[in-house]
mmCIF file of C-alpha atoms in Angstrom:
data_model
loop_
_atom_site.group_PDB
_atom_site.id
_atom_site.type_symbol
_atom_site.label_atom_id
_atom_site.label_comp_id
_atom_site.label_asym_id
_atom_site.label_seq_id
_atom_site.Cartn_x
_atom_site.Cartn_y
_atom_site.Cartn_z
ATOM 1 C CA MET A 119 -11.470 -14.472 9.571
ATOM 2 C CA PRO A 120 -7.563 -15.803 10.038
ATOM 3 C CA ARG A 121 -4.864 -13.870 11.289
ATOM 4 C CA ALA A 122 -3.185 -11.281 8.817
ATOM 5 C CA LEU A 123 0.484 -10.594 8.386
ATOM 6 C CA THR A 124 2.661 -8.375 6.437
ATOM 7 C CA VAL A 125 6.536 -8.693 6.086
ATOM 8 C CA GLN A 126 8.916 -5.983 5.040
ATOM 9 C CA ARG A 127 12.729 -5.963 4.256
ATOM 10 C CA THR A 128 15.032 -3.521 4.743
ATOM 11 C CA LEU A 129 18.633 -3.133 4.514
ATOM 12 C CA VAL A 130 20.239 -0.676 6.748
ATOM 13 C CA THR A 131 24.222 0.315 6.754
ATOM 14 C CA PRO A 132 26.246 0.570 10.032
ATOM 15 C CA GLN A 133 25.743 4.592 9.803
ATOM 16 C CA GLU A 134 21.961 4.239 9.835
ATOM 17 C CA ARG A 135 21.377 1.295 12.156
ATOM 18 C CA LYS A 136 20.858 3.689 15.392
ATOM 19 C CA LYS A 137 18.141 5.863 13.609
ATOM 20 C CA PHE A 138 16.787 2.794 12.421
ATOM 21 C CA ALA A 139 16.489 1.336 15.671
ATOM 22 C CA GLU A 140 14.697 4.343 17.034
ATOM 23 C CA LYS A 141 12.379 4.147 14.126
ATOM 24 C CA LEU A 142 11.554 0.290 15.543
ATOM 25 C CA LYS A 143 10.660 1.280 18.855
ATOM 26 C CA ARG A 144 8.265 3.781 17.431
ATOM 27 C CA ASN A 145 6.877 1.541 14.752
ATOM 28 C CA ARG A 146 6.139 -1.154 17.986
ATOM 29 C CA GLU A 147 4.719 1.216 19.850
ATOM 30 C CA TYR A 148 2.184 2.538 17.227
ATOM 31 C CA TYR A 149 1.298 -1.153 16.403
ATOM 32 C CA ALA A 150 0.615 -1.708 19.668
ATOM 33 C CA GLN A 151 -1.878 0.615 20.152
ATOM 34 C CA ALA A 152 -3.470 -0.141 16.818
ATOM 35 C CA ASN A 153 -4.357 -3.910 18.147
ATOM 36 C CA CYS A 154 -1.249 -5.519 16.284
ATOM 37 C CA ARG A 155 1.879 -7.410 17.245
ATOM 38 C CA TYR A 156 5.508 -6.367 15.510
ATOM 39 C CA TRP A 157 8.604 -8.147 15.280
ATOM 40 C CA VAL A 158 11.775 -7.403 13.825
ATOM 41 C CA PHE A 159 14.395 -10.110 13.139
ATOM 42 C CA GLU A 160 17.865 -9.466 11.919
ATOM 43 C CA GLU A 161 19.538 -12.087 9.465
ATOM 44 C CA ALA A 162 22.395 -13.626 11.397
ATOM 45 C CA SER A 163 24.886 -13.939 8.430
ATOM 46 C CA LEU A 164 24.232 -10.256 7.353
ATOM 47 C CA PRO A 165 24.170 -7.536 9.883
ATOM 48 C CA GLY A 166 22.074 -5.065 8.663
ATOM 49 C CA ALA A 167 19.616 -7.306 6.529
ATOM 50 C CA PHE A 168 16.042 -6.885 8.419
ATOM 51 C CA LEU A 169 12.805 -8.403 8.243
ATOM 52 C CA GLU A 170 9.782 -6.320 10.092
ATOM 53 C CA PHE A 171 6.456 -8.567 10.485
ATOM 54 C CA CYS A 172 3.134 -6.774 11.242
ATOM 55 C CA GLU A 173 0.356 -9.098 12.693
ATOM 56 C CA ALA A 174 -3.311 -8.460 13.381
ATOM 57 C CA PRO A 175 -6.100 -10.888 14.433
ATOM 58 C CA ASP A 176 -7.744 -9.939 11.162
ATOM 59 C CA HIS A 177 -7.405 -8.076 7.911
ATOM 60 C CA GLN A 178 -9.072 -5.150 8.230
ATOM 61 C CA THR A 179 -7.470 -4.473 11.340
ATOM 62 C CA LEU A 180 -3.916 -4.494 9.531
ATOM 63 C CA VAL A 181 -5.000 -2.570 6.623
ATOM 64 C CA ARG A 182 -6.394 0.320 9.397
ATOM 65 C CA ALA A 183 -3.109 -0.107 10.937
ATOM 66 C CA HIS A 184 -0.902 0.300 7.818
ATOM 67 C CA ALA A 185 -3.365 3.458 6.340
ATOM 68 C CA SER A 186 -2.314 5.378 9.491
ATOM 69 C CA ALA A 187 1.190 4.311 10.642
ATOM 70 C CA PRO A 188 3.372 6.869 10.959
ATOM 71 C CA GLU A 189 5.918 5.034 8.719
ATOM 72 C CA PRO A 190 4.499 3.484 5.501
ATOM 73 C CA MET A 191 5.509 0.400 4.848
ATOM 74 C CA LEU A 192 6.786 -0.320 1.238
ATOM 75 C CA ASP A 193 3.998 -2.828 -0.111
ATOM 76 C CA PRO A 194 0.978 -2.683 2.872
ATOM 77 C CA ALA A 195 -1.123 -4.258 0.277
ATOM 78 C CA ARG A 196 0.612 -7.459 0.129
ATOM 79 C CA ILE A 197 -1.139 -9.144 3.258
ATOM 80 C CA TYR A 198 -0.895 -12.601 4.123
ATOM 81 C CA HIS A 199 -3.508 -14.789 6.116
ATOM 82 C CA GLU A 200 -2.783 -17.471 8.330
ATOM 83 C CA VAL A 201 -3.580 -20.922 6.721
ATOM 84 C CA GLU A 202 -5.657 -23.260 9.062
ATOM 85 C CA LEU A 203 -3.966 -26.871 8.781
ATOM 86 C CA PRO A 204 -6.120 -30.242 9.495
#
């Protein structure tokens, strides 16, 4: 089965930025222990607009990781599978 990925967009005010950064660090540590990769990107032209990506080697690993995550995603059921290109 191909890799599985979830995406979450979050808008953060300047006042919330430090707290949000701490949350992202906790998420990175948690997902690493859950056998997942975790990335965060900030929109270049809109500071405070973040995309969080969580990737697992398969669907079930990602579902389990989200189910027990300390910081739940808004829509963990929206999972994308990698497309094999010919």
